[in-house]
Coordinates of C-alpha atoms in Angstrom, one line a residue:
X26 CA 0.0 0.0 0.0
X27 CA 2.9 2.6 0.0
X28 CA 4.0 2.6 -3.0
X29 CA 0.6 4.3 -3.9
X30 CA 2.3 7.6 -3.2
X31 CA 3.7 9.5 -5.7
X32 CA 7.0 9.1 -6.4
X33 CA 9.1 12.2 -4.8
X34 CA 6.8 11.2 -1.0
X35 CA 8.1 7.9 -1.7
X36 CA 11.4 8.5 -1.9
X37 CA 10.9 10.1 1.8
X38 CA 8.7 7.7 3.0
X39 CA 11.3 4.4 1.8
X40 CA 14.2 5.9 2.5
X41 CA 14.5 8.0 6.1
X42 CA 10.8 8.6 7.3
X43 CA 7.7 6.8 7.8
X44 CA 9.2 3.1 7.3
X45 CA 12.6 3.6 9.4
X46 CA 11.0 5.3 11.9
X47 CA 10.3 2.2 14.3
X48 CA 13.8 1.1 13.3
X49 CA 15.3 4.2 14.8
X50 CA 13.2 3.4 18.0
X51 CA 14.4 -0.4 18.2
X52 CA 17.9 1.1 17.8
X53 CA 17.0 3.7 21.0
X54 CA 16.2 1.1 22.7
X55 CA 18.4 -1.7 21.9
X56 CA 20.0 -2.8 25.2
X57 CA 16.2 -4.5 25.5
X58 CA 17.4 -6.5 22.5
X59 CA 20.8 -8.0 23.5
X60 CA 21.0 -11.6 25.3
X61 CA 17.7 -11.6 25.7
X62 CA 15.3 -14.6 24.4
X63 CA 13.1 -11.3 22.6
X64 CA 16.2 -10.4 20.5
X65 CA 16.7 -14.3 19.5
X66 CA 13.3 -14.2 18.2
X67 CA 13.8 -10.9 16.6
X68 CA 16.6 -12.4 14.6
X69 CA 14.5 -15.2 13.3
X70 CA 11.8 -12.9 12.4
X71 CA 14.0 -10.8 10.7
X72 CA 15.7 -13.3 9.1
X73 CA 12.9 -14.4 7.7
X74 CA 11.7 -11.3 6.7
X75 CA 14.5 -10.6 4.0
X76 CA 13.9 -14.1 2.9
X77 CA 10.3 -13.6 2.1
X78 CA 10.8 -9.8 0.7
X79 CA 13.9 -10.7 -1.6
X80 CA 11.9 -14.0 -2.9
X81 CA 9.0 -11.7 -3.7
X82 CA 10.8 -8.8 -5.5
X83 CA 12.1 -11.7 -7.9
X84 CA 8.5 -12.7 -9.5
X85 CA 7.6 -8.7 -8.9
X86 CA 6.8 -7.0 -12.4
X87 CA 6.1 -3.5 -10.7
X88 CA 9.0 -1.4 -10.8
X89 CA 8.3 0.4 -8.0
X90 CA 6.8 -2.7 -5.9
X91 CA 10.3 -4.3 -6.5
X92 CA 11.9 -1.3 -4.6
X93 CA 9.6 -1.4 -2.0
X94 CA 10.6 -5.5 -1.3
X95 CA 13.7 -4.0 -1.7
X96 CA 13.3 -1.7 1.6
X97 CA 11.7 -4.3 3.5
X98 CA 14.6 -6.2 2.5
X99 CA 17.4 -3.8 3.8
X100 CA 14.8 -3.4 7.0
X101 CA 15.3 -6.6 8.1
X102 CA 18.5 -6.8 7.2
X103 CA 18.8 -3.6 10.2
X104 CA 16.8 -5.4 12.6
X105 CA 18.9 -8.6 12.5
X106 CA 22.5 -6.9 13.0
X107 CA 20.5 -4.7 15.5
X108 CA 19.4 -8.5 17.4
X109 CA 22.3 -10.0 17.2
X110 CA 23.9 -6.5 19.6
X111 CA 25.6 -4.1 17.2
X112 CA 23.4 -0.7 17.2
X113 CA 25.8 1.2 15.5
X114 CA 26.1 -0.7 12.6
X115 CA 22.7 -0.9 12.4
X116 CA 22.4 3.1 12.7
X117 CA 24.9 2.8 10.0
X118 CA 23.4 0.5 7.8
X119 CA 19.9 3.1 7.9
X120 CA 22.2 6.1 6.9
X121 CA 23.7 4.4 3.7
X122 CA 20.3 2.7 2.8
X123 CA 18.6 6.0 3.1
X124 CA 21.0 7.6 0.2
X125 CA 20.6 5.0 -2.3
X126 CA 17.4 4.6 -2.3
X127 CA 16.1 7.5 -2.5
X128 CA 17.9 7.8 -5.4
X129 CA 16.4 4.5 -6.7
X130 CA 13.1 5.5 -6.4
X131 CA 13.5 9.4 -8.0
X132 CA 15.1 7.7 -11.0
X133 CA 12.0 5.0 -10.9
X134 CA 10.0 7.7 -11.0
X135 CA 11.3 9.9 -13.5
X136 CA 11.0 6.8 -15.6
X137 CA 7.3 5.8 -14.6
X138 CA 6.8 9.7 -15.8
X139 CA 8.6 9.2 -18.8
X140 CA 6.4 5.9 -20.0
X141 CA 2.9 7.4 -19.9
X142 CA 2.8 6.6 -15.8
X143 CA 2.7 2.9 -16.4
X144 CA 5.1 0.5 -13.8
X145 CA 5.5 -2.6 -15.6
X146 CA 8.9 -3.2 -16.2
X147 CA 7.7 -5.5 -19.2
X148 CA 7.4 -2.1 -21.0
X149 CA 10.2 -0.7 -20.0
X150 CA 13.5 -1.7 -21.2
X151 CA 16.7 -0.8 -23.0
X152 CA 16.4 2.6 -22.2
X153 CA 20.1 3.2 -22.5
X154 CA 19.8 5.4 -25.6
X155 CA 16.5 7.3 -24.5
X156 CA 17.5 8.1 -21.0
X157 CA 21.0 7.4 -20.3
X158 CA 21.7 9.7 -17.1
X159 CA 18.8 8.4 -15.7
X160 CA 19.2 4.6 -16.0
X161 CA 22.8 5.3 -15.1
X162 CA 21.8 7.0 -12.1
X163 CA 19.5 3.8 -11.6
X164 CA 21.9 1.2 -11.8
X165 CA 24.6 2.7 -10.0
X166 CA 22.0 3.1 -6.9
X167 CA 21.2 -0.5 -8.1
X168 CA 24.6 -1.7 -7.3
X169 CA 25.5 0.3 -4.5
X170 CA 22.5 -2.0 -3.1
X171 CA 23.8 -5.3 -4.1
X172 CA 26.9 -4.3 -1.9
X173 CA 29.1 -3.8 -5.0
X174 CA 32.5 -2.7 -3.4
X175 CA 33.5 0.6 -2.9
X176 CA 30.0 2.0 -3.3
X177 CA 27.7 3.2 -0.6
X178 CA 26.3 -0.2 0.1
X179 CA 29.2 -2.0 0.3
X180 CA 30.5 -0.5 3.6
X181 CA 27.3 -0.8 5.9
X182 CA 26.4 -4.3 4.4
X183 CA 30.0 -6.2 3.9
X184 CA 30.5 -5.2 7.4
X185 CA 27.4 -6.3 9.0
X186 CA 27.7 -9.8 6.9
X187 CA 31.3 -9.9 8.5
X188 CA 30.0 -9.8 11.7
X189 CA 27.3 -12.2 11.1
X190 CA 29.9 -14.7 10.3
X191 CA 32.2 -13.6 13.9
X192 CA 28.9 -14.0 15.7
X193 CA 27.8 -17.6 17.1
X194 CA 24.5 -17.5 15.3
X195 CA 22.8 -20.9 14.4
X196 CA 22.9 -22.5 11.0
X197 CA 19.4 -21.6 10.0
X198 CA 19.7 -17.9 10.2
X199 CA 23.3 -18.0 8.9
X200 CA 21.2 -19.8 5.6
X201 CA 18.8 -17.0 5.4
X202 CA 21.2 -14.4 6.0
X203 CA 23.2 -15.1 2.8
X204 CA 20.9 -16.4 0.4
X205 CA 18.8 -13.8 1.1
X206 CA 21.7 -11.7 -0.1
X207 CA 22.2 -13.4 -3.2
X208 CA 18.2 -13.1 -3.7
X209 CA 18.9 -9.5 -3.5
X210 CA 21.6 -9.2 -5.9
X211 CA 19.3 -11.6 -8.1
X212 CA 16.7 -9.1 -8.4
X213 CA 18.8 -6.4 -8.7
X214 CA 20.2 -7.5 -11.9
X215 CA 16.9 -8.5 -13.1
X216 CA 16.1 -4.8 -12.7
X217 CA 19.2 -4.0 -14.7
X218 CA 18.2 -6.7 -17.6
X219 CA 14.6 -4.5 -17.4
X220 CA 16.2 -1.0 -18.0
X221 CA 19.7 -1.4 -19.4
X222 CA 20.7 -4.1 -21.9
X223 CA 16.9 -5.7 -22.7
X224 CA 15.1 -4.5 -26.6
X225 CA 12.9 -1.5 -25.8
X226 CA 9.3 -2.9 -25.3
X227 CA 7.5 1.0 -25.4
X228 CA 5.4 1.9 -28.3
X229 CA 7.2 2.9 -31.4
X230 CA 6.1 7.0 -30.5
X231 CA 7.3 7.1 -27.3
X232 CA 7.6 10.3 -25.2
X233 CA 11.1 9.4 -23.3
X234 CA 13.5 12.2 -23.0
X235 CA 16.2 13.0 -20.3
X236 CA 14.8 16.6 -20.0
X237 CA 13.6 17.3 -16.9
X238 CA 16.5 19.1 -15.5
X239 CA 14.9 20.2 -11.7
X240 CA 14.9 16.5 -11.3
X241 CA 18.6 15.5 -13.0
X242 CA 20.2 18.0 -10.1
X243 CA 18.8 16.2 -7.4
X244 CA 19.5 12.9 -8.8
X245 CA 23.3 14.3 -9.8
X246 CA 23.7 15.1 -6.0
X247 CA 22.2 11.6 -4.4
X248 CA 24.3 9.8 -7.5
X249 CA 27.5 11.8 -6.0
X250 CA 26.4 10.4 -2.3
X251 CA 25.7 7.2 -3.4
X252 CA 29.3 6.5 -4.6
X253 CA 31.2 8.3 -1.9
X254 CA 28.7 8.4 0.9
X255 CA 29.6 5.1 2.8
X256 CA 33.0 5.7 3.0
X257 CA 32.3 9.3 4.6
X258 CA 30.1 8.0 7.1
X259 CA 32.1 4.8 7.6
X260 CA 35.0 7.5 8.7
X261 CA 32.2 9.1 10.8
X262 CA 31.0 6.8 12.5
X263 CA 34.2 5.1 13.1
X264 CA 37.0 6.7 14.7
X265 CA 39.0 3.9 15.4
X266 CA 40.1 1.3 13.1
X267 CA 38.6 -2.2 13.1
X268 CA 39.7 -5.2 11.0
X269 CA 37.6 -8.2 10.9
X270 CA 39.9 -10.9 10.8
X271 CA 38.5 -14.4 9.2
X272 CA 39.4 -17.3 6.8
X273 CA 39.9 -16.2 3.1
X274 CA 36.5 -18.4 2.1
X275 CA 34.7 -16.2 4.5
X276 CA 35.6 -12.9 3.5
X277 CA 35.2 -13.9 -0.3
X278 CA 31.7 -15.8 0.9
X279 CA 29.7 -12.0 0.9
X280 CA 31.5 -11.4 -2.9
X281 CA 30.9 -14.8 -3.9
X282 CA 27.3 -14.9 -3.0
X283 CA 26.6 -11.6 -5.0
X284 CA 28.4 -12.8 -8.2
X285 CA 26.2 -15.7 -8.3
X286 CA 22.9 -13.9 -7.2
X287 CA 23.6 -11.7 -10.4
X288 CA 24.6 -14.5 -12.9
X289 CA 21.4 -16.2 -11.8
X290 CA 19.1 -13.1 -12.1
X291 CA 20.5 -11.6 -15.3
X292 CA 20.0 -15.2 -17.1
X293 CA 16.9 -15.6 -15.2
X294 CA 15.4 -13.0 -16.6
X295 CA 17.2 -12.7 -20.4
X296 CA 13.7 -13.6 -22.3
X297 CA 13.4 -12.6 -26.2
X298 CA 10.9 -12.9 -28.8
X299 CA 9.2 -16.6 -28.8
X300 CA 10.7 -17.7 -25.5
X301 CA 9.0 -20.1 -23.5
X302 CA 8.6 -18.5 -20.3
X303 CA 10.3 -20.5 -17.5
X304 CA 7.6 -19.2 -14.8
X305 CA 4.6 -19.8 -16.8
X306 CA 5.3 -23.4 -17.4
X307 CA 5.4 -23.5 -13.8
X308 CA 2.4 -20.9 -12.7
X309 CA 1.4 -22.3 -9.4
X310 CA 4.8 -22.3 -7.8
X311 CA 5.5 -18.8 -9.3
X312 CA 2.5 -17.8 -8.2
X313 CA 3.3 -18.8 -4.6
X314 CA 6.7 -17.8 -4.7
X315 CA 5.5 -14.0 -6.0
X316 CA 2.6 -13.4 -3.1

């Protein structure tokens, strides 16, 4: 029901107000969370929470429905560092989320605007040539999400996977932690098949431009945050120097995970004229998969 909003109130709403507000509060009041039997169920909760959201966004053909999963992903991805005891990273997490997606969602809907305010990604697609500052706006806050390094992302979320891994969690949530991590990469790069490299699926007299220049500045300035942004804060936040020392198939275990998520959900999703549609042939299990 939020993403009924128009777009600009739900870039607020996604990114810092409305749906963070009760993570901010958890995070106030987190020594009620640590070592405690409520934080253990918090953690399952949460970790299936970014299970059911990253499954979801992957049979998701609204563009901005898939960004919304994609918030409820990164939510409980803040509420099960925050369960396990680290508030900061948590607090830290929220900041860099915040950036890119607001970013996602103003470049989603300067391309809803652009289409004739339709959200189907099915009509969308190789809009590369049409609106290239937009959709490269888009995919940078695409992969700043998936945690691509050196990007916003990467700091707040390689971090908190790191310390999922020193933590003596249990096998189950350990599962759910980093599948639903390659889900998320998986649908990110289906979202990049949608806009980037796919044919264009728009009518032949199509109104896209890259025009709207009020909008381009605000998007140049979160695109500019979304590169350097976790790095600033990382040093903010910070002071002192950490290093997270584990096994080399450990700390390539987050990067490993993500390459796969996106092999799987750019090939997943690379359909062309007279394909036989993978999910239809299997509608029931798609159909519970996607609800």
């Amino acid at each position: 029901a939020a993403i009924a909003a128009p777009t600009p109130v739900s870039a607020l709403v996604h990114s810092s107000t409305l749906v963070t507000a009760g993570v901010y509060l958890l995070i106030r009041f987190n020594f009620l969370l640590v070592n405690r039997k409520l934080g253990t169920f918090l953690l399952l909760l949460a970790g299936l929470t970014i299970f059911i959201a990253g499954l979801g966004a992957n049979f998701e053909f609204d563009l901005k429905k898939i960004i919304a999963l994609s918030t409820l992903r990164q939510l409980g991805l803040i509420i099960s560092i925050l369960s396990i005891g680290f508030a900061k990273l948590a607090f830290f997490h929220l900041l860099t989320h915040a950036i890119f997606k607001a970013l996602l969602f103003i470049c989603a809907g300067a391309i809803i605007h652009n289409i004739k305010n339709s959200q189907d990604i099915r009509f969308i697609g190789g809009l590369t040539f049409h609106m290239p500052i937009t959709v490269a706006c888009l995919n940078t806050a695409n992969l700043a999400l998936c945690g691509i390094p050196f990007l916003a992302g990467f700091y707040s979320k390689d971090l908190i996977l790191e310390t999922v891994l020193l933590s003596n969690i249990n096998l189950f949530s350990f599962f759910l932690y980093f599948f639903s991590t390659g889900l998320t990469v998986c649908y990110s790069f289906r979202l990049v098949f949608f806009s980037l490299t796919g044919e264009f699926n728009s009518n032949s007299l199509h109104p896209l431009n890259d025009e709207a220049y009020t909008i381009i500045k605000g998007m140049i300035g979160l695109l500019i945050l979304a590169i350097i942004g976790g790095a600033f804060l990382s040093w903010l936040i910070f002071p002192s120097l950490t290093i997270v020392c584990l096994p080399i198939y450990y700390k390539n275990l987050t990067l490993f995970v993500c390459f796969t998520g996106a092999i799987f959900g750019y090939l997943l999703s690379n359909v062309s004229l007279f394909f036989n549609y993978k999910a239809l042939s299997y509608y029931l299990i798609t159909f519970f998969a996607g609800s």
